XYZ file of N, CA and C in Angstrom:
804
model
N -87.923 1.554 5.732
C -86.497 1.610 5.655
C -85.966 0.489 4.884
N -85.131 0.843 3.987
C -84.464 -0.070 2.901
C -82.976 -0.089 3.131
N -82.486 -1.318 2.531
C -81.075 -1.370 2.645
C -80.333 -1.276 1.364
N -80.839 -1.896 0.300
C -80.226 -1.841 -1.047
C -80.143 -0.521 -1.735
N -81.086 0.274 -1.511
C -81.084 1.590 -2.157
C -81.074 2.716 -1.131
N -79.910 3.406 -0.980
C -79.722 4.440 -0.054
C -79.855 5.839 -0.904
N -81.070 6.358 -1.017
C -81.119 7.553 -1.865
C -80.413 8.723 -1.047
N -80.448 8.892 0.168
C -79.746 9.982 0.810
C -78.244 10.113 0.585
N -77.646 8.688 0.627
C -76.324 8.523 0.397
C -75.887 8.849 -1.041
N -76.829 8.399 -1.983
C -76.592 8.576 -3.470
C -76.587 9.995 -3.759
N -77.561 10.772 -3.213
C -77.629 12.179 -3.467
C -76.646 12.945 -2.924
N -76.248 12.467 -1.645
C -75.032 13.151 -1.063
C -73.735 12.935 -1.795
N -73.571 11.706 -2.351
C -72.388 11.497 -3.200
C -72.415 12.257 -4.384
N -73.525 12.314 -5.096
C -73.587 13.313 -6.343
C -73.152 14.694 -5.967
N -73.780 15.205 -4.985
C -73.615 16.590 -4.655
C -72.128 16.811 -4.213
N -71.501 15.740 -3.564
C -70.076 16.005 -3.076
C -69.227 15.843 -4.256
N -69.633 15.114 -5.277
C -68.681 14.966 -6.544
C -68.816 16.396 -7.295
N -69.986 16.938 -7.300
C -70.137 18.146 -8.049
C -69.279 19.308 -7.269
N -69.448 19.282 -5.817
C -68.638 20.241 -5.292
C -67.095 20.073 -5.307
N -66.834 18.852 -5.358
C -65.309 18.393 -5.569
C -64.715 18.944 -6.893
N -65.641 18.854 -7.950
C -65.190 19.197 -9.029
C -65.035 20.787 -9.263
N -65.930 21.381 -8.523
C -65.921 23.000 -8.607
C -64.723 23.249 -7.768
N -64.396 22.579 -6.765
C -63.343 22.970 -5.973
C -62.021 22.813 -6.752
N -61.966 21.664 -7.411
C -60.750 21.367 -8.250
C -60.456 22.407 -9.323
N -61.680 22.836 -9.917
C -61.585 23.872 -10.970
C -61.151 25.160 -10.420
N -61.652 25.515 -9.173
C -61.264 27.000 -8.640
C -59.641 26.695 -8.186
N -59.329 25.559 -7.866
C -57.731 25.505 -7.465
C -56.950 25.668 -8.683
N -57.490 25.107 -9.811
C -56.676 25.222 -11.006
C -56.753 26.746 -11.443
N -57.764 27.447 -11.363
C -57.747 28.800 -11.717
C -56.748 29.704 -10.896
N -56.900 29.522 -9.576
C -56.074 30.188 -8.676
C -54.688 29.855 -8.917
N -54.319 28.651 -9.321
C -52.760 28.305 -9.267
C -52.242 28.662 -10.729
N -53.058 28.736 -11.730
C -52.765 29.074 -13.043
C -52.882 30.535 -13.338
N -53.706 31.197 -12.609
C -53.923 32.587 -12.846
C -55.029 32.902 -14.091
N -55.452 31.851 -14.676
C -56.261 31.905 -15.781
C -57.671 31.603 -15.443
N -58.652 32.305 -15.965
C -60.074 31.992 -15.792
C -60.465 30.854 -16.706
N -59.892 30.660 -17.859
C -60.180 29.619 -18.652
C -59.266 28.441 -18.616
N -59.436 27.375 -17.846
C -58.585 26.296 -17.800
C -58.797 25.270 -18.682
N -59.999 25.224 -19.187
C -60.418 24.160 -20.292
C -61.418 24.864 -21.093
N -61.405 24.564 -22.517
C -62.320 25.218 -23.480
C -63.842 25.295 -23.144
N -64.207 24.371 -22.275
C -65.774 24.429 -21.937
C -65.989 25.477 -20.985
N -65.023 25.999 -20.381
C -65.262 27.195 -19.256
C -65.926 28.352 -20.028
N -65.482 28.752 -21.268
C -65.888 29.835 -21.891
C -65.526 29.674 -23.500
N -66.473 28.957 -24.177
C -66.146 28.544 -25.455
C -65.827 29.755 -26.365
N -66.788 30.770 -26.468
C -66.534 31.937 -27.244
C -65.296 32.770 -26.830
N -65.209 33.006 -25.502
C -64.111 33.646 -24.935
C -62.654 33.128 -25.307
N -62.807 31.721 -25.276
C -61.458 31.116 -25.562
C -61.059 31.336 -27.186
N -62.119 31.387 -27.992
C -61.923 31.476 -29.367
C -61.300 33.086 -29.687
N -61.997 34.017 -28.802
C -61.536 35.422 -29.156
C -60.166 35.645 -28.416
N -60.016 34.920 -27.367
C -58.543 35.108 -26.586
C -57.523 34.448 -27.612
N -57.802 33.545 -28.177
C -56.850 32.964 -29.291
C -56.424 33.901 -30.353
N -57.487 34.476 -30.915
C -57.304 35.465 -32.025
C -56.416 36.672 -31.391
N -56.872 37.144 -30.090
C -56.113 38.130 -29.669
C -54.616 37.919 -29.289
N -54.418 36.762 -28.770
C -53.064 36.367 -28.649
C -52.292 36.377 -30.026
N -52.795 35.846 -31.198
C -52.092 35.845 -32.383
C -51.814 37.231 -32.912
N -53.011 38.205 -32.670
C -52.743 39.498 -33.137
C -51.691 40.150 -32.312
N -51.683 40.034 -31.083
C -50.678 40.575 -30.179
C -49.237 40.223 -30.709
N -49.122 38.815 -30.868
C -47.705 38.395 -31.409
C -47.384 39.023 -32.645
N -48.264 39.226 -33.688
C -48.079 39.881 -34.796
C -47.738 41.422 -34.747
N -48.330 41.936 -33.651
C -48.070 43.496 -33.523
C -46.666 43.528 -32.963
N -46.155 42.582 -32.030
C -44.821 42.569 -31.643
C -43.926 42.436 -32.743
N -44.229 41.639 -33.595
C -43.313 41.330 -34.681
C -43.115 42.666 -35.638
N -44.442 43.284 -35.717
C -44.348 44.549 -36.546
C -43.601 45.542 -35.904
N -43.757 45.829 -34.687
C -42.994 46.668 -33.854
C -41.482 46.448 -33.962
N -41.159 45.266 -34.041
C -39.684 44.813 -34.358
C -39.122 45.146 -35.722
N -39.927 44.976 -36.713
C -39.778 45.562 -38.081
C -39.534 46.905 -38.056
N -40.451 47.822 -37.475
C -40.411 49.217 -37.512
C -39.170 49.666 -36.767
N -38.855 49.052 -35.593
C -37.570 49.424 -34.791
C -36.339 49.193 -35.620
N -36.317 48.157 -36.431
C -35.159 47.932 -37.206
C -35.129 48.851 -38.446
N -36.194 49.287 -39.016
C -36.251 50.417 -40.067
C -35.829 51.528 -39.531
N -36.324 51.998 -38.272
C -35.838 53.288 -37.700
C -34.192 53.259 -37.558
N -33.794 52.030 -37.141
C -32.278 51.950 -36.859
C -31.657 52.117 -38.187
N -32.151 51.559 -39.295
C -31.704 51.692 -40.688
C -31.498 53.203 -41.101
N -32.630 53.850 -40.773
C -32.796 55.341 -41.185
C -31.896 56.060 -40.351
N -31.765 55.875 -39.162
C -30.750 56.530 -38.366
C -29.341 56.377 -38.659
N -29.011 55.104 -39.020
C -27.770 54.694 -39.678
C -27.492 55.630 -40.963
N -28.508 55.728 -41.769
C -28.362 56.586 -42.909
C -28.017 58.006 -42.549
N -28.771 58.449 -41.625
C -28.505 60.018 -41.208
C -27.219 60.074 -40.600
N -26.734 59.125 -39.910
C -25.376 59.232 -39.424
C -24.280 59.442 -40.305
N -24.364 58.533 -41.548
C -23.528 58.691 -42.412
C -23.603 60.139 -43.256
N -24.779 60.594 -43.478
C -25.067 61.727 -44.199
C -24.558 63.096 -43.546
N -24.613 62.814 -42.129
C -24.051 64.105 -41.357
C -22.631 64.133 -41.782
N -21.854 63.023 -41.804
C -20.367 63.126 -42.280
C -20.255 63.598 -43.818
N -21.167 63.192 -44.484
C -20.973 63.606 -45.841
C -21.236 65.089 -46.026
N -22.162 65.572 -45.201
C -22.559 67.065 -45.173
C -21.222 67.885 -44.631
N -20.558 67.287 -43.638
C -19.169 68.075 -43.129
C -18.156 68.022 -44.383
N -18.144 66.815 -45.116
C -17.234 66.567 -46.144
C -17.502 67.808 -47.206
N -18.773 67.874 -47.522
C -19.105 68.736 -48.512
C -18.871 70.264 -48.212
N -19.159 70.407 -46.925
C -18.797 71.819 -46.447
C -17.386 72.262 -46.495
N -16.578 71.196 -46.307
C -15.144 71.536 -46.159
C -14.681 71.450 -47.824
N -15.383 70.753 -48.687
C -15.006 70.772 -50.124
C -15.416 72.243 -50.746
N -16.520 72.707 -50.353
C -16.985 74.061 -50.615
C -16.091 75.279 -50.134
N -15.509 74.886 -49.110
C -14.568 75.782 -48.464
C -13.251 75.647 -49.216
N -12.720 74.528 -49.674
C -11.574 74.400 -50.490
C -11.749 74.960 -51.697
N -12.992 74.967 -52.348
C -13.227 75.588 -53.798
C -13.024 77.070 -53.632
N -13.536 77.624 -52.455
C -13.302 79.019 -52.273
C -11.824 79.455 -52.100
N -11.133 78.641 -51.306
C -9.643 78.873 -50.957
C -8.785 78.821 -52.274
N -9.215 77.840 -53.021
C -8.503 77.613 -54.399
C -8.534 78.837 -55.362
N -9.602 79.620 -55.220
C -9.811 80.782 -56.067
C -9.112 82.061 -55.584
N -8.225 81.960 -54.467
C -7.502 82.974 -53.984
C -6.354 83.402 -55.003
N -6.478 84.592 -55.306
C -5.456 85.126 -56.546
C -4.036 85.050 -56.027
N -3.979 85.129 -54.586
C -2.541 85.167 -54.093
C -1.981 83.757 -53.975
N -2.637 82.742 -54.387
C -2.191 81.316 -54.198
C -1.639 80.902 -55.642
N -0.536 80.067 -55.522
C -0.114 79.444 -56.748
C -0.667 78.113 -57.083
N -0.332 77.630 -58.322
C -0.952 76.255 -58.555
C -0.365 75.329 -57.684
N 0.748 75.452 -57.276
C 1.189 74.480 -56.226
C 0.377 74.515 -54.947
N -0.058 75.668 -54.397
C -0.932 75.626 -53.338
C -2.160 75.095 -53.709
N -2.648 75.330 -54.796
C -3.954 74.781 -55.291
C -3.815 73.288 -55.302
N -2.781 72.656 -55.674
C -2.574 71.291 -55.814
C -2.714 70.543 -54.376
N -2.228 71.301 -53.382
C -2.533 70.849 -52.122
C -3.863 70.809 -51.586
N -4.547 72.051 -51.958
C -6.049 72.092 -51.729
C -6.727 70.905 -52.525
N -6.184 70.639 -53.675
C -6.974 69.586 -54.466
C -6.784 68.262 -53.900
N -5.624 68.125 -53.174
C -5.244 66.724 -52.633
C -6.282 66.336 -51.505
N -6.576 67.437 -50.700
C -7.596 67.239 -49.553
C -8.913 67.114 -50.236
N -9.244 67.892 -51.349
C -10.567 67.765 -52.044
C -10.886 66.410 -52.549
N -9.863 65.667 -53.037
C -9.890 64.487 -53.754
C -10.041 63.393 -52.665
N -9.409 63.593 -51.452
C -9.427 62.680 -50.375
C -10.867 62.576 -49.960
N -11.560 63.853 -49.842
C -12.978 63.901 -49.497
C -13.899 63.338 -50.405
N -13.523 63.459 -51.654
C -14.412 62.742 -52.827
C -14.274 61.187 -52.556
N -13.179 60.739 -52.223
C -12.923 59.207 -51.954
C -13.824 58.834 -50.793
N -13.852 59.695 -49.803
C -14.561 59.294 -48.596
C -16.093 59.191 -48.815
N -16.499 60.149 -49.603
C -17.981 60.218 -49.977
C -18.283 58.929 -50.831
N -17.415 58.687 -51.717
C -17.578 57.486 -52.611
C -17.682 56.147 -51.803
N -16.782 56.206 -50.640
C -16.826 55.003 -49.862
C -18.003 54.848 -48.911
N -18.668 55.907 -48.582
C -19.944 55.999 -47.847
C -20.859 55.413 -48.710
N -20.943 55.912 -49.968
C -22.038 55.305 -50.920
C -22.120 53.775 -51.009
N -21.084 53.028 -50.715
C -21.004 51.674 -50.725
C -21.454 50.903 -49.479
N -21.754 51.627 -48.405
C -22.085 51.081 -47.188
C -23.387 50.470 -47.099
N -23.588 49.332 -46.220
C -24.868 48.633 -46.134
C -25.249 48.404 -44.814
N -26.599 47.990 -44.498
C -26.963 47.763 -43.130
C -27.465 46.317 -43.228
N -26.716 45.296 -42.534
C -27.091 43.835 -42.480
C -27.339 43.341 -43.978
N -26.432 43.925 -44.806
C -26.398 43.407 -46.215
C -27.490 44.287 -47.061
N -28.170 45.139 -46.581
C -29.032 46.128 -47.395
C -28.449 47.247 -47.583
N -28.194 47.742 -48.922
C -27.511 48.982 -49.275
C -28.351 50.266 -48.559
N -27.473 50.967 -47.936
C -27.982 52.345 -47.391
C -28.279 53.279 -48.457
N -27.394 53.351 -49.432
C -27.651 54.474 -50.362
C -27.764 54.150 -51.909
N -28.602 53.105 -52.058
C -28.784 52.839 -53.621
C -29.967 53.398 -53.987
N -30.725 54.142 -53.271
C -31.963 54.817 -53.657
C -33.164 53.987 -53.699
N -33.114 52.676 -53.299
C -34.273 51.727 -53.254
C -35.309 52.141 -52.356
N -36.493 51.930 -52.742
C -37.624 52.235 -51.784
C -37.848 50.982 -50.926
N -37.909 50.914 -49.670
C -38.077 49.720 -48.790
C -39.505 49.703 -48.355
N -40.244 48.564 -48.399
C -41.622 48.425 -47.858
C -41.446 47.901 -46.460
N -41.932 48.668 -45.576
C -41.897 48.273 -44.160
C -43.054 47.767 -43.579
N -43.308 46.637 -43.040
C -44.648 46.136 -42.495
C -44.888 46.971 -41.128
N -46.000 47.486 -41.187
C -46.316 48.464 -40.043
C -47.547 48.044 -39.112
N -48.201 46.871 -39.485
C -49.090 46.460 -38.555
C -49.435 44.923 -38.645
N -50.387 44.448 -37.789
C -50.495 43.017 -37.676
C -51.191 42.421 -38.916
N -51.814 43.350 -39.911
C -52.463 42.751 -41.152
C -51.477 42.755 -42.297
N -50.145 43.146 -42.048
C -49.179 43.082 -43.038
C -49.148 44.221 -44.126
N -49.865 45.334 -43.721
C -49.848 46.525 -44.555
C -48.486 47.277 -44.407
N -47.972 47.954 -45.469
C -46.759 48.404 -45.518
C -46.602 49.959 -45.716
N -45.458 50.453 -45.383
C -45.167 51.895 -45.659
C -43.966 51.825 -46.536
N -43.982 52.582 -47.522
C -42.902 52.666 -48.575
C -41.930 53.661 -48.105
N -40.682 53.290 -47.638
C -39.750 54.223 -46.933
C -38.795 54.673 -48.193
N -38.936 55.901 -48.428
C -38.068 56.488 -49.530
C -36.625 56.184 -49.425
N -35.912 55.921 -50.357
C -34.365 55.728 -50.270
C -33.548 56.884 -50.530
N -32.280 56.862 -50.332
C -31.355 57.921 -50.486
C -30.282 57.448 -51.415
N -30.125 58.140 -52.594
C -29.200 57.606 -53.703
C -28.113 58.599 -53.725
N -26.955 58.041 -53.221
C -25.599 58.850 -53.260
C -25.011 58.751 -54.705
N -25.667 58.026 -55.509
C -25.411 57.858 -56.961
C -26.041 58.726 -57.806
N -26.899 59.696 -57.241
C -27.661 60.796 -57.984
C -26.712 61.662 -58.717
N -27.330 62.362 -59.805
C -26.458 63.184 -60.581
C -25.636 64.367 -59.790
N -26.418 64.811 -58.793
C -25.837 66.029 -58.020
C -24.604 65.608 -57.419
N -24.500 64.316 -57.040
C -23.377 63.889 -56.240
C -22.360 63.278 -57.304
N -22.616 62.632 -58.315
C -21.718 62.124 -59.113
C -20.987 63.166 -59.940
N -21.494 64.266 -60.192
C -20.721 65.336 -60.896
C -19.728 65.866 -60.052
N -19.947 65.890 -58.677
C -18.894 66.277 -57.759
C -18.001 65.336 -57.707
N -18.289 63.985 -57.445
C -17.413 62.820 -57.243
C -16.602 62.393 -58.481
N -17.011 62.724 -59.564
C -16.460 62.099 -60.825
C -15.549 63.098 -61.562
N -16.010 64.386 -61.589
C -15.465 65.389 -62.519
C -15.282 66.713 -61.892
N -14.926 66.744 -60.575
C -14.666 68.086 -59.938
C -13.146 68.035 -59.386
N -12.543 69.418 -59.570
C -11.284 69.375 -58.823
C -11.099 70.925 -58.573
N -10.157 71.268 -57.683
C -9.652 72.503 -57.566
C -8.172 72.979 -57.727
N -7.748 72.350 -58.834
C -6.426 72.521 -59.095
C -6.082 73.821 -59.850
N -6.990 74.470 -60.342
C -6.844 75.734 -61.046
C -8.161 76.628 -60.520
N -8.063 77.979 -60.816
C -9.182 78.823 -60.427
C -10.453 78.522 -61.210
N -10.233 78.242 -62.351
C -11.369 77.886 -63.212
C -12.033 76.678 -62.859
N -11.368 75.421 -62.464
C -11.973 74.236 -62.080
C -12.542 74.531 -60.693
N -11.925 75.414 -59.856
C -12.339 75.628 -58.574
C -13.810 76.172 -58.511
N -14.020 77.120 -59.592
C -15.120 77.846 -59.579
C -16.271 76.817 -60.014
N -15.996 76.049 -60.993
C -16.905 74.935 -61.393
C -17.240 74.030 -60.274
N -16.173 73.556 -59.633
C -16.275 72.674 -58.387
C -17.281 73.146 -57.366
N -17.111 74.565 -57.176
C -17.899 75.231 -56.103
C -19.504 75.159 -56.583
N -19.672 75.374 -57.766
C -21.020 75.197 -58.257
C -21.520 73.889 -58.109
N -20.791 72.848 -58.384
C -21.163 71.416 -58.154
C -21.375 71.001 -56.722
N -20.520 71.464 -55.869
C -20.704 71.119 -54.519
C -21.905 71.745 -53.911
N -22.166 72.946 -54.312
C -23.334 73.595 -53.762
C -24.698 72.976 -54.273
N -24.685 72.463 -55.466
C -25.857 71.661 -55.932
C -25.896 70.205 -55.119
N -24.837 69.635 -54.716
C -24.619 68.496 -53.915
C -25.232 68.619 -52.478
N -24.830 69.940 -51.975
C -25.268 70.243 -50.584
C -26.876 70.375 -50.664
N -27.452 70.959 -51.790
C -28.910 71.143 -51.822
C -29.547 69.794 -51.971
N -28.843 68.966 -52.643
C -29.382 67.537 -52.783
C -29.296 66.710 -51.354
N -28.328 66.938 -50.725
C -28.140 66.303 -49.458
C -29.095 66.693 -48.492
N -29.449 68.129 -48.392
C -30.345 68.533 -47.515
C -31.707 68.004 -47.731
N -32.059 67.822 -49.031
C -33.452 67.063 -49.417
C -33.248 65.582 -48.860
N -32.129 64.971 -49.119
C -32.122 63.540 -48.635
C -32.157 63.329 -47.207
N -31.607 64.418 -46.487
C -31.675 64.245 -44.990
C -33.063 64.556 -44.489
N -33.745 65.503 -45.126
C -35.142 65.778 -44.845
C -35.988 64.437 -45.238
N -35.740 63.796 -46.233
C -36.342 62.503 -46.434
C -36.219 61.446 -45.420
N -35.100 61.349 -44.952
C -34.675 60.307 -43.949
C -35.413 60.847 -42.507
N -35.387 62.036 -42.169
C -36.041 62.484 -41.090
C -37.613 62.301 -41.234
N -38.160 62.428 -42.201
C -39.692 62.322 -42.524
C -39.939 60.664 -42.305
N -39.063 59.881 -42.852
C -39.219 58.355 -42.635
C -39.192 58.058 -41.197
N -38.263 58.557 -40.326
C -38.085 58.187 -39.072
C -39.233 58.622 -38.174
N -39.689 59.777 -38.603
C -40.930 60.522 -37.836
C -42.174 59.750 -38.070
N -42.323 59.164 -39.317
C -43.516 58.469 -39.747
C -43.439 56.921 -39.059
N -42.345 56.430 -38.947
C -42.225 55.207 -38.314
C -42.406 55.208 -36.799
N -41.915 56.234 -36.275
C -42.032 56.410 -34.648
C -43.476 56.602 -34.395
N -44.148 57.351 -35.183
C -45.697 57.608 -34.939
C -46.376 56.104 -34.986
N -45.898 55.425 -36.026
C -46.609 54.053 -36.168
C -46.271 53.119 -35.007
N -44.988 53.237 -34.626
C -44.644 52.338 -33.362
C -45.394 52.742 -32.189
N -45.393 53.972 -31.872
C -46.409 54.479 -30.857
C -47.847 53.947 -30.974
N -48.388 53.945 -32.159
C -49.647 53.517 -32.263
C -49.796 52.227 -32.118
N -48.853 51.388 -32.524
C -48.895 50.094 -32.312
C -48.677 49.737 -30.849
N -48.056 50.384 -30.095
C -47.938 50.082 -28.635
C -49.304 50.379 -27.878
N -49.985 51.571 -28.318
C -51.200 51.647 -27.857
C -52.272 50.629 -27.961
N -52.253 50.221 -29.262
C -53.211 49.064 -29.774
C -52.750 47.755 -28.897
N -51.517 47.544 -28.861
C -51.039 46.292 -28.112
C -51.597 46.468 -26.591
N -51.440 47.570 -25.997
C -52.033 47.686 -24.615
C -53.573 47.500 -24.561
N -54.281 48.078 -25.433
C -55.735 47.825 -25.408
C -56.177 46.324 -25.663
N -55.519 45.707 -26.584
C -55.700 44.385 -26.957
C -55.434 43.502 -25.702
N -54.329 43.823 -25.184
C -53.879 43.016 -23.859
C -54.793 43.210 -22.837
N -55.281 44.493 -22.686
C -56.318 44.680 -21.577
C -57.651 43.858 -21.902
N -58.257 43.926 -23.025
C -59.236 43.183 -23.555
C -59.144 41.609 -23.377
N -57.857 41.157 -23.637
C -57.545 39.805 -23.590
C -57.432 39.192 -22.132
N -57.016 40.307 -21.231
C -56.851 39.951 -19.734
C -58.257 39.791 -19.151
N -59.265 40.629 -19.716
C -60.664 40.427 -18.993
C -61.272 39.159 -19.454
N -60.836 38.717 -20.608
C -61.406 37.336 -20.979
C -60.711 36.238 -20.350
N -59.210 36.134 -20.173
C -58.596 34.983 -19.666
C -58.143 34.988 -18.205
N -58.033 36.338 -17.682
C -57.336 36.183 -16.294
C -58.247 36.230 -15.256
N -57.920 35.423 -14.236
C -59.016 35.174 -13.132
C -58.877 36.433 -12.190
N -60.050 36.687 -11.718
C -60.155 37.729 -10.585
C -59.816 36.901 -9.328
N -58.675 37.184 -8.706
C -58.211 36.299 -7.560
C -59.138 36.446 -6.438
N -59.464 37.876 -6.082
C -60.265 38.167 -5.031
C -61.757 37.321 -5.176
N -62.424 37.366 -6.246
C -63.495 36.677 -6.472
C -63.287 35.259 -6.527
N -62.382 34.781 -7.211
C -62.194 33.334 -7.147
C -61.862 32.621 -5.764
N -61.081 33.504 -4.916
C -60.678 32.989 -3.577
C -62.058 32.797 -2.755
N -62.986 33.801 -2.994
C -64.152 33.546 -2.302
C -64.938 32.340 -2.643
N -64.964 32.100 -3.923
C -65.668 30.895 -4.483
C -64.904 29.579 -3.893
N -63.500 29.711 -3.932
C -62.831 28.637 -3.425
C -63.236 28.315 -1.952
N -63.342 29.401 -1.138
C -63.784 29.051 0.247
C -65.139 28.369 0.326
N -66.033 28.874 -0.562
C -67.389 28.399 -0.591
C -67.370 26.936 -0.929
N -66.731 26.584 -2.073
C -66.571 25.232 -2.566
C -65.967 24.221 -1.446
N -64.942 24.684 -0.789
C -64.212 23.951 0.151
C -64.994 23.677 1.300
N -65.902 24.597 1.878
C -66.918 24.274 2.833
C -67.977 23.341 2.358
N -68.490 23.471 1.091
C -69.403 22.446 0.646
C -68.773 21.140 0.370
N -67.538 20.868 0.189
C -66.957 19.569 0.110
C -66.771 18.864 1.541
N -66.390 19.947 2.430
C -66.253 19.417 3.721
C -67.610 18.979 4.428
N -68.646 19.731 4.198
C -70.025 19.460 4.608
C -70.557 18.316 3.862
N -70.298 18.034 2.573
C -70.905 16.997 1.798
C -70.260 15.708 2.361
N -68.984 15.778 2.668
C -68.282 14.624 3.157
C -68.857 14.123 4.449
N -69.031 15.183 5.215
C -69.654 14.767 6.620
C -71.253 14.220 6.320
N -71.823 14.732 5.404
C -73.236 14.384 5.287
C -73.407 12.956 4.594
N -72.305 12.799 3.766
C -72.337 11.378 3.195
C -71.928 10.368 4.218
N -71.136 10.686 5.150
C -70.844 9.733 6.203
C -72.130 9.509 6.979
N -72.880 10.486 7.359
C -74.137 10.275 7.923
C -75.167 9.427 7.096
N -75.213 9.811 5.928
C -76.239 8.998 5.061
C -75.833 7.586 4.896
N -74.527 7.275 4.980
C -74.193 5.845 4.961
C -74.472 5.184 6.221
N -74.482 6.028 7.317
C -74.837 5.338 8.580
C -76.320 4.945 8.902
N -77.273 5.634 7.989
C -78.642 5.518 8.137
C -79.085 3.989 8.099
N -78.602 3.196 7.215
C -79.111 1.779 6.828
C -78.619 0.987 8.211
N -77.716 1.434 8.942
C -77.281 0.522 10.037
C -78.427 0.467 11.178
N -79.449 1.438 11.046
C -80.502 1.633 11.960
C -81.418 0.176 11.707
N -81.326 -0.326 10.617
C -82.048 -1.456 10.324
C -81.849 -2.506 11.194
N -80.343 -2.642 11.715
C -79.939 -3.783 12.510
C -80.633 -3.608 13.994
N -81.129 -2.412 14.373
C -81.857 -2.356 15.700
C -83.272 -3.086 15.518
N -83.749 -3.046 14.324
C -85.025 -3.656 14.172
C -84.861 -5.272 13.955
N -83.702 -5.558 13.640
C -83.442 -7.007 13.666
C -82.918 -7.709 14.844
N -82.423 -6.691 15.705
C -81.795 -7.426 16.896
C -82.889 -7.553 18.058
């Protein structure tokens, strides 16, 4: 029997320290909901999780860009719907102005409405979306994924020849000019149908891409969860185990510390 070196107490203290560390780690996991509370818990997993977190953030940003581009295109189409109605009415006025029972005074009234609609279309051509022109015909590059790849969204140009011919040199003040105006308006309507189809194609493409990014984000989040998130059921079982070990280790350390006191019986 020795006094200076109590191997039982030393071993018990070491095991108690290890159990306490494991218990504290389990407490942190359960309280944070994260399996990785410090890098040494899973070095490779932590690195992968960091990359996933960054990619998910970039995907969210790309989805925001796409949503804004869709809103831009929908705004374009909203204006083009009104332009279509204006052109429809202008073609109707061009037909009415060719009525042989009408006088030039009557045609002047038709032309007044015709020119008002021309001014309306000219005004629409100047509209913008957050400072970006809606109808200058520029192609816009929309970022569509986390790697910065882009989709070139075709623009709509209300300054195209089919429109400017109507807007700058058409009237229905006489039967002759009304006939010419009708030809010009019909050409503008054909161009408008093409432009609306272009806008529709842009929206469809962007919506497909947005849905694709949503699926990708879900998959990445699921993979990230498997790396980072704690399984509460499993961890609570480990917590109960470590808790019992700490309590048992504390009791055994007390017993080990009491062993040298038996030496006093030999000395008494």
